[in-house]
Coordinates of C-alpha atoms and ligand atoms in Angstrom, one line a residue:
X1 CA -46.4 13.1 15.9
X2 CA -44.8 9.8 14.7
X3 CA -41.7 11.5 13.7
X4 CA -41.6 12.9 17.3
X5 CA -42.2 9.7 18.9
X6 CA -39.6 8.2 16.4
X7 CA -37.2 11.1 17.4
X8 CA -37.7 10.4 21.1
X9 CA -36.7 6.4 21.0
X10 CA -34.0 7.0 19.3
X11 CA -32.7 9.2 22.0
X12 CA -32.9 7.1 24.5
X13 CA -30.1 5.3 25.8
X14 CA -29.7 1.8 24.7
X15 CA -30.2 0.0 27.7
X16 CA -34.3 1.2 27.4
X17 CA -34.2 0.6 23.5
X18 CA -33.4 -2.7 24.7
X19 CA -35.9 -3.5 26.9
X20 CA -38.9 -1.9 24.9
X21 CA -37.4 -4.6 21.8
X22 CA -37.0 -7.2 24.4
X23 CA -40.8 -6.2 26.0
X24 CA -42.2 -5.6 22.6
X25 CA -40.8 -8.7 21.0
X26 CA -42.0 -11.0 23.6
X27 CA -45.5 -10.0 23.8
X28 CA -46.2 -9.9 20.3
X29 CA -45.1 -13.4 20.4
X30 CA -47.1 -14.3 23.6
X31 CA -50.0 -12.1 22.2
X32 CA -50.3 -13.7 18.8
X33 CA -49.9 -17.7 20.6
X34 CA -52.5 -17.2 22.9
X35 CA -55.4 -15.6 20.1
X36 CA -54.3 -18.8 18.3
X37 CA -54.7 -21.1 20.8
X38 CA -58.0 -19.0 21.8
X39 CA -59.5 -19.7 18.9
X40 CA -58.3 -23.4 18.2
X41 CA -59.7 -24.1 21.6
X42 CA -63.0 -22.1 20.9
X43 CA -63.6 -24.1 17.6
X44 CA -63.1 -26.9 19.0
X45 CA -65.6 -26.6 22.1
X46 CA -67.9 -25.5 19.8
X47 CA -67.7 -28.7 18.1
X48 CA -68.1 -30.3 21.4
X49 CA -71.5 -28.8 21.5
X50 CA -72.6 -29.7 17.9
X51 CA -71.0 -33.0 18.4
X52 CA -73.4 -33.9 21.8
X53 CA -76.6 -31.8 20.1
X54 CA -76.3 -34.3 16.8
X55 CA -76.5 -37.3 19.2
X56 CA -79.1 -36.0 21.3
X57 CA -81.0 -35.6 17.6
X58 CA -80.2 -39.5 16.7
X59 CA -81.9 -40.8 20.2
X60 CA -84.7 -38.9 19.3
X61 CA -84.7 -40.0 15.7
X62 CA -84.2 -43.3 17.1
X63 CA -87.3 -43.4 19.4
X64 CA -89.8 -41.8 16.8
X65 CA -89.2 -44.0 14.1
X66 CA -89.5 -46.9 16.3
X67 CA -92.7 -45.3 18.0
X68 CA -94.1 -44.9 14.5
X69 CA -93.0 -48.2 12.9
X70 CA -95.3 -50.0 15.9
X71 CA -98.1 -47.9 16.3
X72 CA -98.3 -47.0 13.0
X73 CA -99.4 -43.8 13.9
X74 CA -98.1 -40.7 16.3
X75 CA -99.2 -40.5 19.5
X76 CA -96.9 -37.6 19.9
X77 CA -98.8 -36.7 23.4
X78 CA -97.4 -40.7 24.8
X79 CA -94.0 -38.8 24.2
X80 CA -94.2 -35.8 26.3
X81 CA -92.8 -38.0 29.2
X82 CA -89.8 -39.5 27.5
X83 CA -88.4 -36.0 26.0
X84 CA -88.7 -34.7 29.5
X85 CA -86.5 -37.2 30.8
X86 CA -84.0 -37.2 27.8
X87 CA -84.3 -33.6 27.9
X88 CA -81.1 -31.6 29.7
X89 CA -80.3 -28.5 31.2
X90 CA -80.6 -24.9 28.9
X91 CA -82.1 -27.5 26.5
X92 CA -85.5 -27.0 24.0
X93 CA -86.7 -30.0 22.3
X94 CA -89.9 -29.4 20.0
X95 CA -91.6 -32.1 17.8
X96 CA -93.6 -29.8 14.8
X97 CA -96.3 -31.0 12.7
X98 CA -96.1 -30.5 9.0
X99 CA -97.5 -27.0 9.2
X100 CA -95.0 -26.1 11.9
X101 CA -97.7 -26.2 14.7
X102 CA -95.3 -27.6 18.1
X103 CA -96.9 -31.0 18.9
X104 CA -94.4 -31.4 22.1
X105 CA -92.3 -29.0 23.5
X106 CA -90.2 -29.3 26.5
X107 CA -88.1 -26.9 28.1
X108 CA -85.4 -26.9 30.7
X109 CA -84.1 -23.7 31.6
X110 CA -84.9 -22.4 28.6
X111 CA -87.2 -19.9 27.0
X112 CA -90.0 -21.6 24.5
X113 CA -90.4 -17.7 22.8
X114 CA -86.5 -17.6 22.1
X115 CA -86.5 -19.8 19.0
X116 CA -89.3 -19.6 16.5
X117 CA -90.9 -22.9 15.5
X118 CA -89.6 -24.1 11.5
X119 CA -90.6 -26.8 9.7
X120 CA -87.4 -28.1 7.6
X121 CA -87.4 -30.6 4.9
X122 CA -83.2 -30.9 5.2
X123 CA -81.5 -30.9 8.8
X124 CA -80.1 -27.6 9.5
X125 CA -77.3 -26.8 12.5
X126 CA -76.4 -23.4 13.2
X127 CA -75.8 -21.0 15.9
X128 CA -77.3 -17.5 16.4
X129 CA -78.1 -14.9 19.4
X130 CA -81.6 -14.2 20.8
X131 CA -81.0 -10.9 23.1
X132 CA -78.6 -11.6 25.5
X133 CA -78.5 -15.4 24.9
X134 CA -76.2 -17.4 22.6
X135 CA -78.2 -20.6 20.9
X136 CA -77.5 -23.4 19.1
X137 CA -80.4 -24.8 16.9
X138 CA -80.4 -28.2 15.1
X139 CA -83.8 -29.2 12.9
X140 CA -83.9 -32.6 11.6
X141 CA -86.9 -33.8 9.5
X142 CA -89.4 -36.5 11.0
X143 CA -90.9 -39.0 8.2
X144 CA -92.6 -42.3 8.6
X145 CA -96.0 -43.7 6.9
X146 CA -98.7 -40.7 6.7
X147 CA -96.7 -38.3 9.4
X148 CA -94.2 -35.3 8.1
X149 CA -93.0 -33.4 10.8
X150 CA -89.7 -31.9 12.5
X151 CA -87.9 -32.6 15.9
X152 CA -86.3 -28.9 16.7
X153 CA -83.4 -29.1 19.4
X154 CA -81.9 -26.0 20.8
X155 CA -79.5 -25.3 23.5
X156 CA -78.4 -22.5 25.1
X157 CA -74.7 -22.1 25.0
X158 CA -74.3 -20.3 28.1
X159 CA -71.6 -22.5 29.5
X160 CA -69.7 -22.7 26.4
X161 CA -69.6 -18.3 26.3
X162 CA -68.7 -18.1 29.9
X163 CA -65.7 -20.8 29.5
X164 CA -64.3 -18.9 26.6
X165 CA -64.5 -15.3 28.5
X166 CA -62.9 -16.8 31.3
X167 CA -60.5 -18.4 29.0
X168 CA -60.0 -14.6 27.2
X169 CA -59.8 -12.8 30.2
X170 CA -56.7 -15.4 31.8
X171 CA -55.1 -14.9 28.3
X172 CA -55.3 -11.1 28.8
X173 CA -54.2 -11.2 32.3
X174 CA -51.1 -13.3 31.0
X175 CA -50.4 -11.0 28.2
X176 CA -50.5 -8.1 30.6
X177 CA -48.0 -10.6 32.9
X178 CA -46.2 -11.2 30.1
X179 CA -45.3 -8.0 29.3
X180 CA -44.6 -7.1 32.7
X181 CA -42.2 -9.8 33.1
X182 CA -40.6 -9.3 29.0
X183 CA -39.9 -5.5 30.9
X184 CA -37.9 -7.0 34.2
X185 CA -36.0 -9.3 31.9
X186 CA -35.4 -7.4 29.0
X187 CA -33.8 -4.5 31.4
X188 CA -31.6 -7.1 33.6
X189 CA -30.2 -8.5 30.3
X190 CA -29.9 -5.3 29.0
X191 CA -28.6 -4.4 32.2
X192 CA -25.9 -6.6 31.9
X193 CA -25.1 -6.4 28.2
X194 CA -24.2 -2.6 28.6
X195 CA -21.7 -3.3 31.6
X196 CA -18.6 -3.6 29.9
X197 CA -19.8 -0.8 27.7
X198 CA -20.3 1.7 30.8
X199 CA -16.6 0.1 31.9
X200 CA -15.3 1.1 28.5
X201 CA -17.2 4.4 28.7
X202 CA -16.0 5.3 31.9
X203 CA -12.5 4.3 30.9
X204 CA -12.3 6.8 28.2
X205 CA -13.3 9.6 30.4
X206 CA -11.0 9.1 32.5
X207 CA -8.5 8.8 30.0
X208 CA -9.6 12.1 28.7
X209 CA -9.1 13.4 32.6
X210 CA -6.0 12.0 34.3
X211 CA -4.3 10.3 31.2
X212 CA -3.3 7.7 29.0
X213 CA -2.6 4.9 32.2
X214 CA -6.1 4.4 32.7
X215 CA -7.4 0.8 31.7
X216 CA -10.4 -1.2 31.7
X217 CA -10.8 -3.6 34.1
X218 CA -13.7 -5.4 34.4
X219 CA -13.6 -7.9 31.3
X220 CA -14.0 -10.9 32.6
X221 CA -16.7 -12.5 30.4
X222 CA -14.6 -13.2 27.2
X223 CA -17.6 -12.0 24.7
X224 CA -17.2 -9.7 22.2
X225 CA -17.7 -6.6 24.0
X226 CA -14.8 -8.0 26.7
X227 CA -12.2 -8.3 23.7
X228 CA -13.6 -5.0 22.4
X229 CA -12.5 -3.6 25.8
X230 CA -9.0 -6.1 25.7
X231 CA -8.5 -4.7 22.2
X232 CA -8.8 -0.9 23.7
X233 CA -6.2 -1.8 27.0
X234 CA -3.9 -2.8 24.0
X235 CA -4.1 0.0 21.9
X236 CA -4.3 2.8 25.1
X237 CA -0.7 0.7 26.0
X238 CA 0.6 0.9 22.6
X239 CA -0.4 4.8 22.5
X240 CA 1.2 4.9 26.4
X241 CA 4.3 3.5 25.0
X242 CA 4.4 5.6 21.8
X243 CA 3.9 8.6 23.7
X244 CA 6.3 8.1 26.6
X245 CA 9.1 7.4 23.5
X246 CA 8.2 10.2 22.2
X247 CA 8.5 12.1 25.7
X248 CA 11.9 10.7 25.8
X249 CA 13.0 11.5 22.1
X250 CA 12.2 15.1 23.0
X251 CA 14.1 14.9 26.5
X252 CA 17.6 13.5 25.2
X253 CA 17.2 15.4 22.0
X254 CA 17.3 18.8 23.8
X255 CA 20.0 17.7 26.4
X256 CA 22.1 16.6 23.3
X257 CA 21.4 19.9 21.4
X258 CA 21.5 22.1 25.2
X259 CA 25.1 20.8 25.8
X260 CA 27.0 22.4 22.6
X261 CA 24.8 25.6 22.8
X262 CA 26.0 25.8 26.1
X263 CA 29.4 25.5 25.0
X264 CA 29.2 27.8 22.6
X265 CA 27.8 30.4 24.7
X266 CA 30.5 29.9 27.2
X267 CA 32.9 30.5 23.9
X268 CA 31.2 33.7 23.5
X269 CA 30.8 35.6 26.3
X270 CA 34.8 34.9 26.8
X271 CA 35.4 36.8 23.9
X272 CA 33.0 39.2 24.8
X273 CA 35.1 39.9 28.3
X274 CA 38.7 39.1 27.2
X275 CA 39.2 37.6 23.5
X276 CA 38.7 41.2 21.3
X277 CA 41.9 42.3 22.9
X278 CA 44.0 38.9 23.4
X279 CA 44.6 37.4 19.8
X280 CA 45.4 33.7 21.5
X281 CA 41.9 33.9 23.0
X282 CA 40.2 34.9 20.0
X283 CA 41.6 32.1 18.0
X284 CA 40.7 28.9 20.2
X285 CA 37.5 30.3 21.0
X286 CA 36.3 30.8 17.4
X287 CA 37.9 27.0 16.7
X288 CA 36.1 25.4 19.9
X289 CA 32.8 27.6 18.7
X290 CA 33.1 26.3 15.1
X291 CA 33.7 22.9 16.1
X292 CA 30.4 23.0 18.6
X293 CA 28.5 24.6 15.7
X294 CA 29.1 21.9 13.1
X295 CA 28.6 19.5 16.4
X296 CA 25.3 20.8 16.0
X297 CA 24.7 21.1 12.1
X298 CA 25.3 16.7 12.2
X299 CA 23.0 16.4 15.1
X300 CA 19.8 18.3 13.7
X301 CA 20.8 16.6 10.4
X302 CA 20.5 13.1 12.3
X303 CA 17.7 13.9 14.0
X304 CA 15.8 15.1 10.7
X305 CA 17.1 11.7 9.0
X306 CA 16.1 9.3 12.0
X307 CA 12.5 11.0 12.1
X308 CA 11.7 11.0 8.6
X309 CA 13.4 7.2 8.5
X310 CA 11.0 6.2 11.3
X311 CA 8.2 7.7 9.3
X312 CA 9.6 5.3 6.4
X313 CA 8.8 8.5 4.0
X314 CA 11.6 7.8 1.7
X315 CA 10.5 4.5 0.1
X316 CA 8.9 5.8 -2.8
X317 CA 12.0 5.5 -4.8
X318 CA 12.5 2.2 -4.5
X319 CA 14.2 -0.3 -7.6
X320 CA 15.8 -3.8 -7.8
X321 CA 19.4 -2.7 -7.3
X322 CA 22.8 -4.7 -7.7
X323 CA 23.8 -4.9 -4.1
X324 CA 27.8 -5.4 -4.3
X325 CA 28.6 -2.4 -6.6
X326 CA 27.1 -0.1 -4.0
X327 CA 29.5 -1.7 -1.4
X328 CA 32.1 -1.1 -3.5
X329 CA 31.8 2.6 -4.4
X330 CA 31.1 3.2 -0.5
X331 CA 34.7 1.5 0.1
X332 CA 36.5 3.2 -2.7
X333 CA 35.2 6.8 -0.4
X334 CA 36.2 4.9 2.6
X335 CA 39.6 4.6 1.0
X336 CA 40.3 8.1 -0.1
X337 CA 39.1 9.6 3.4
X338 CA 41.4 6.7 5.2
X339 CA 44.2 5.8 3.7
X340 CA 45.9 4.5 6.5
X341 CA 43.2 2.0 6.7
X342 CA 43.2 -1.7 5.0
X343 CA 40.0 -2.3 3.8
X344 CA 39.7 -6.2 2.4
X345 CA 36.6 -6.4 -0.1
X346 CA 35.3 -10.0 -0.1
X347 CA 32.0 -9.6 -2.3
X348 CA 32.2 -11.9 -5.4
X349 CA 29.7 -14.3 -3.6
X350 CA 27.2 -11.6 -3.7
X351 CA 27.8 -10.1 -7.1
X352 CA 24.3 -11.5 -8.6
X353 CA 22.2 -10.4 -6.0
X354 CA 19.7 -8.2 -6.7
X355 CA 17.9 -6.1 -3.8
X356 CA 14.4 -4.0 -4.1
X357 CA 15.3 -0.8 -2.1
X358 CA 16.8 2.9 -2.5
X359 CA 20.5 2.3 -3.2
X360 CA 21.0 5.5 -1.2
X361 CA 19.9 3.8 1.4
X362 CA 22.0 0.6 1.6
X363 CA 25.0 3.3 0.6
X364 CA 23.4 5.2 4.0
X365 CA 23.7 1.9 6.3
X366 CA 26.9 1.1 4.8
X367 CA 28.4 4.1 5.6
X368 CA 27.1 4.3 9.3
X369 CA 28.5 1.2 9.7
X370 CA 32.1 1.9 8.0
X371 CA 32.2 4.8 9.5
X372 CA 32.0 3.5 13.3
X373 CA 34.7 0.5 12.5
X374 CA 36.9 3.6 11.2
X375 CA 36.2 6.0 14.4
X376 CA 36.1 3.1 17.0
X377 CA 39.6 1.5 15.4
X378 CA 43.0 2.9 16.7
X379 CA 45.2 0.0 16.7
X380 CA 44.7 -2.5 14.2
X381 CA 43.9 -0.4 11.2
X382 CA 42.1 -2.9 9.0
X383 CA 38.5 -3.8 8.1
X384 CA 37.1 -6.5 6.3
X385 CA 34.1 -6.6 4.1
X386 CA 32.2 -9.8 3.2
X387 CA 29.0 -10.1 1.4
X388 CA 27.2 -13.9 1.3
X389 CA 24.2 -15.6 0.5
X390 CA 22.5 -18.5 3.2
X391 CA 19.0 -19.4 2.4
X392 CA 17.2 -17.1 0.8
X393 CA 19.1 -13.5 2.2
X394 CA 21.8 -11.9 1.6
X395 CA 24.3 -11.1 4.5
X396 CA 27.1 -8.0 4.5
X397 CA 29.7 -8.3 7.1
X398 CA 31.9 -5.7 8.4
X399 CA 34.7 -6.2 10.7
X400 CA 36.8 -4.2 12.5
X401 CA 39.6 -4.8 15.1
X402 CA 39.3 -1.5 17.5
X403 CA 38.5 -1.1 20.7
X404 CA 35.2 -3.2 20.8
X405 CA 32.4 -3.1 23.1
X406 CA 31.6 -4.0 26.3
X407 CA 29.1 -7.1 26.4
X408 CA 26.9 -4.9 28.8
X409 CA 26.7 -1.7 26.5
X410 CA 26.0 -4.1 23.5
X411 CA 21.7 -4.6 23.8
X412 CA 21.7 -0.4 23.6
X413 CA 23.9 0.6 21.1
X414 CA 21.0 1.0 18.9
X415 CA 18.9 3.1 21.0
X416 CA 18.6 6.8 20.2
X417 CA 21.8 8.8 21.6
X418 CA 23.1 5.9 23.6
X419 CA 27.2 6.2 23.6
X420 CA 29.4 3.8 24.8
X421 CA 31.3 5.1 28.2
X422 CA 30.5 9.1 27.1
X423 CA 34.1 9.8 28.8
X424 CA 35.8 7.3 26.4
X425 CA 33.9 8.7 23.1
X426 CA 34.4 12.3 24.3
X427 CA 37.4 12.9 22.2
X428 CA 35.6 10.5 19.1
X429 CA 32.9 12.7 17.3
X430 CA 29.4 11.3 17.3
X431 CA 26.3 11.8 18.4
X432 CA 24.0 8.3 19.1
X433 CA 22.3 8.6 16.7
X434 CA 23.9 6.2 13.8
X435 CA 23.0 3.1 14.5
X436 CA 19.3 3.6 15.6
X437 CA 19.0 5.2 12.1
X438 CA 21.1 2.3 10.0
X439 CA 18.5 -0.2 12.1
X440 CA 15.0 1.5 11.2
X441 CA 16.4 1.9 7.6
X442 CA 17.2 -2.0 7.5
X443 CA 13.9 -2.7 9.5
X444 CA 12.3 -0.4 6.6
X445 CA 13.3 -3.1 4.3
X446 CA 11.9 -6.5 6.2
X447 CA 16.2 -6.8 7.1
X448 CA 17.9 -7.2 10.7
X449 CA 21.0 -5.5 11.9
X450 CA 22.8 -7.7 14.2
X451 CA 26.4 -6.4 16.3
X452 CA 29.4 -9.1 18.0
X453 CA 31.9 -7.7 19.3
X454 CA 34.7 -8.3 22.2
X455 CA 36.4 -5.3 24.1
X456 CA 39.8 -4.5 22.9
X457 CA 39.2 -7.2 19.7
X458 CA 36.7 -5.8 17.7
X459 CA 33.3 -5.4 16.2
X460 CA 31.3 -7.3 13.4
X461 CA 28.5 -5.8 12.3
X462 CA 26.0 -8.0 10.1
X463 CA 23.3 -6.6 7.6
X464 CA 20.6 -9.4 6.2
X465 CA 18.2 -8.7 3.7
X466 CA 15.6 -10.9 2.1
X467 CA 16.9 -11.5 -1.8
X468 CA 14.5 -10.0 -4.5
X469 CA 16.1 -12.0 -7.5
X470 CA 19.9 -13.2 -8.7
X471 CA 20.7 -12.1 -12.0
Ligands
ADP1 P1 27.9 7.4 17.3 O1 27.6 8.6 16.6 O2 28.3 7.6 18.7 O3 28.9 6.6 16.6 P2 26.2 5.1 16.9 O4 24.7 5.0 17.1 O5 26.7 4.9 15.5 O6 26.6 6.5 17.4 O7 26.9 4.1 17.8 C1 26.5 4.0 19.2 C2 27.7 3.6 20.0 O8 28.0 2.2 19.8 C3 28.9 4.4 19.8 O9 28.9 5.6 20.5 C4 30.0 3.4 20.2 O10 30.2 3.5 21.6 C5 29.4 2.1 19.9 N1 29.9 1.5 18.6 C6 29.3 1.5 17.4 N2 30.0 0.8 16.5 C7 31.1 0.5 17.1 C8 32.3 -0.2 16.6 N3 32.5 -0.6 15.4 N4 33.3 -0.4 17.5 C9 33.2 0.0 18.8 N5 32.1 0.6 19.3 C10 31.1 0.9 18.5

């Protein structure tokens, strides 16, 4: 039964949890100040009515010893009149002889059989219930000369019991009020605690239905739950972002792959209508095939690299290399390929630096790099290699004097398959893809990869790397 009950709040949703705490919480509270005060205040009207009943007692202690002192002996019957008059409403007074016999006895509103007449040798004060009636009794012993006797005074609390029902039942009434109220409350705060929630709710359903543009919007607030629901805008527009690059990636990678395929095809089915009988045919259409084919090979080999660079999944072999004689064994291949070029290695600056990374790496950038000032050079064969240190990095220069780049192709030359003027590169073999590797492989390593360059001058490319340690 408890387990079910159990089982049932915590399925409900949180905005009810929320106000049975609220409501629960506040009449306990409520509950437990009022008892409290109910019984402070009963205590102390209680000692209201010992308090007047002990001075009523004195009066009358007052006026018999007097009466005795004088007359020496008790005319108890002389007294009947005065304890009428000093006797109030739902009030007993009885004067007992030493035997306990009542020698006066005046009642007001009050029942003479209710308390049994008591001789007492030591006051007593107490309170007790005769039927339906709550009494409070206070004996005193009366002594002076030859007479022993007790005054009795008892009065009936009837006042005192109907003030602290009607001081119960407004507590109750409250309590109920209380709770009532705790309810209303508890639900409108709840009520508004759980808005941004439902926004952020909402927002993910939709998100699940027409897609990753959805946002929340009503934050306004700035508490938690509003930068809970900033913090989700941010990440649904990094995942939009991510996702539409992706979209893209996927687009320009198959129109870059769909154009030599298409090539080749067209290769093909020439041979397959003319070229087995026409030698001349055969020939340039197996060249302009094999050249589209190995077009290919480089571009699936880029992509592959680029992804698994953006994925930064190579860094496990990473060492503290010598940085300049990387530079110099990528030159001496440089060389060999090229020799019509002049390449001028200016390094000695750098020849202590020591870099944490894959040298394949650096000997990857440096060849994307060399490679470009080679391709994109027809004049002015020579390039010029400097390596230096400034602050606390290490910079790598390469130069070139070819044909340059315009200042308005120069913010996308890193971006994924972006070509300078595709008519000029037509005849240049490439595929877009270099320099957004060379820049995720030097972002890999905390570096930058910065490009100058003036059209028809030429191009300096500039690596920087934070330095590990100098020799
Ligand atoms: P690609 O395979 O076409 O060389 P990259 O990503 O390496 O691809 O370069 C992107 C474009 O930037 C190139 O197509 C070229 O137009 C331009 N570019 C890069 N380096 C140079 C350079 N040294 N001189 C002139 N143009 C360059």
């Amino acid at each position: 039964m408890r387990r079910r009950l159990t089982g049932s709040i915590q399925s409900l949703p949180i905005k009810w949890k929320l106000m049975l705490g609220a409501a629960l919480l506040i009449f306990l509270l409520f509950a437990s100040y009022n008892f409290a005060q109910y019984l402070v205040l009963k205590q102390w009207m209680m000692k209201q009515e010992e308090d007047k009943i002990q001075v009523n007692m004195v009066q009358f202690q007052d006026y018999f010893q007097d009466k005795l002192a004088s007359t020496n002996d008790l005319q108890i019957a002389d007294s009947q009149l005065y304890v009428e008059k000093l006797t109030g409403k739902n009030q007993l007074v009885r004067i007992l002889d030493k035997e306990g016999k009542p020698l006066v006895s005046v009642s007001n509103h009050f029942g003479v059989s209710w308390v049994v007449p008591k001789p007492v040798v030591i006051p007593e004060l107490y309170d007790m219930t005769h039927k339906e009636e709550h009494i409070l009794i206070y004996r005193s012993p009366l002594v002076s000369g030859n007479f022993v006797g007790t005054i009795e005074l008892a009065s009936n609390l009837e006042t005192f019991d109907h003030f602290s029902e009607t001081l119960l039942w407004v507590m109750l009434i409250g309590g109920i009020l209380a709770i009532f109220i705790s309810g209303i409350s508890g639900l409108a705060i709840s009520r508004q605690f759980m808005r941004p929630i439902r926004a952020l709710a909402s927002t993910i359903r939709s998100v699940k239905e027409k897609g990753l543009s959805e946002r929340v919007t009503d934050i306004q607030n700035g508490d938690e739950l509003s930068s809970l629901a900033k913090l989700f805008n941010e990440l649904m527009s990094q995942l939009e972002f991510s996702f539409l690059q992706q979209k893209q990636f996927v687009e320009d990678a198959s129109h870059e792959l769909r154009t030599p395929i298409t090539i080749v095809e067209g290769h093909l089915s020439l041979l397959n209508r003319w070229g087995k009988s026409d030698p001349a045919v055969l020939d340039e259409s197996l060249e302009a095939s094999l050249q589209e084919v190995r077009r290919l090979k480089k571009l699936v080999q880029e992509l592959l690299t680029l992804t698994k660079v953006e994925a930064n999944l190579l860094s496990e072999s990473t060492t503290s290399i010598q940085v300049e004689p990387v530079i110099h064994e990528t030159i001496k291949r440089f060389e060999v390929l090229n020799p019509e070029f002049e390449f001028v290695e200016n390094t000695k600056n750098i020849s202590d630096v020591m870099l944490l990374m894959n040298s394949l790496h650096l000997e990857q950038m440096l060849m994307i790099i060399l490679d470009n000032a080679v391709k994109y050079s027809s004049i002015t064969k020579k390039i010029v290699i400097e390596g230096n240190i400034s602050f606390n990095e290490v910079q790598i220069n390469v130069q070139d004097h070819g044909i340059g780049i315009p200042e308005a192709d120069l913010p996308f030359v890193f971006d994924r398959f972006y070509r300078v003027d595709k008519a000029r590169n037509r005849e240049i073999a490439g595929t877009g893809l270099g320099l957004a590797i060379a820049k995720q492989l030097v972002l890999n390593y905390q570096g930058n990869l910065t490009i100058s360059s003036r059209e028809s001058e030429g191009t300096r490319v500039q690596l920087t790397f934070p330095i590990h340690y100098t020799k």
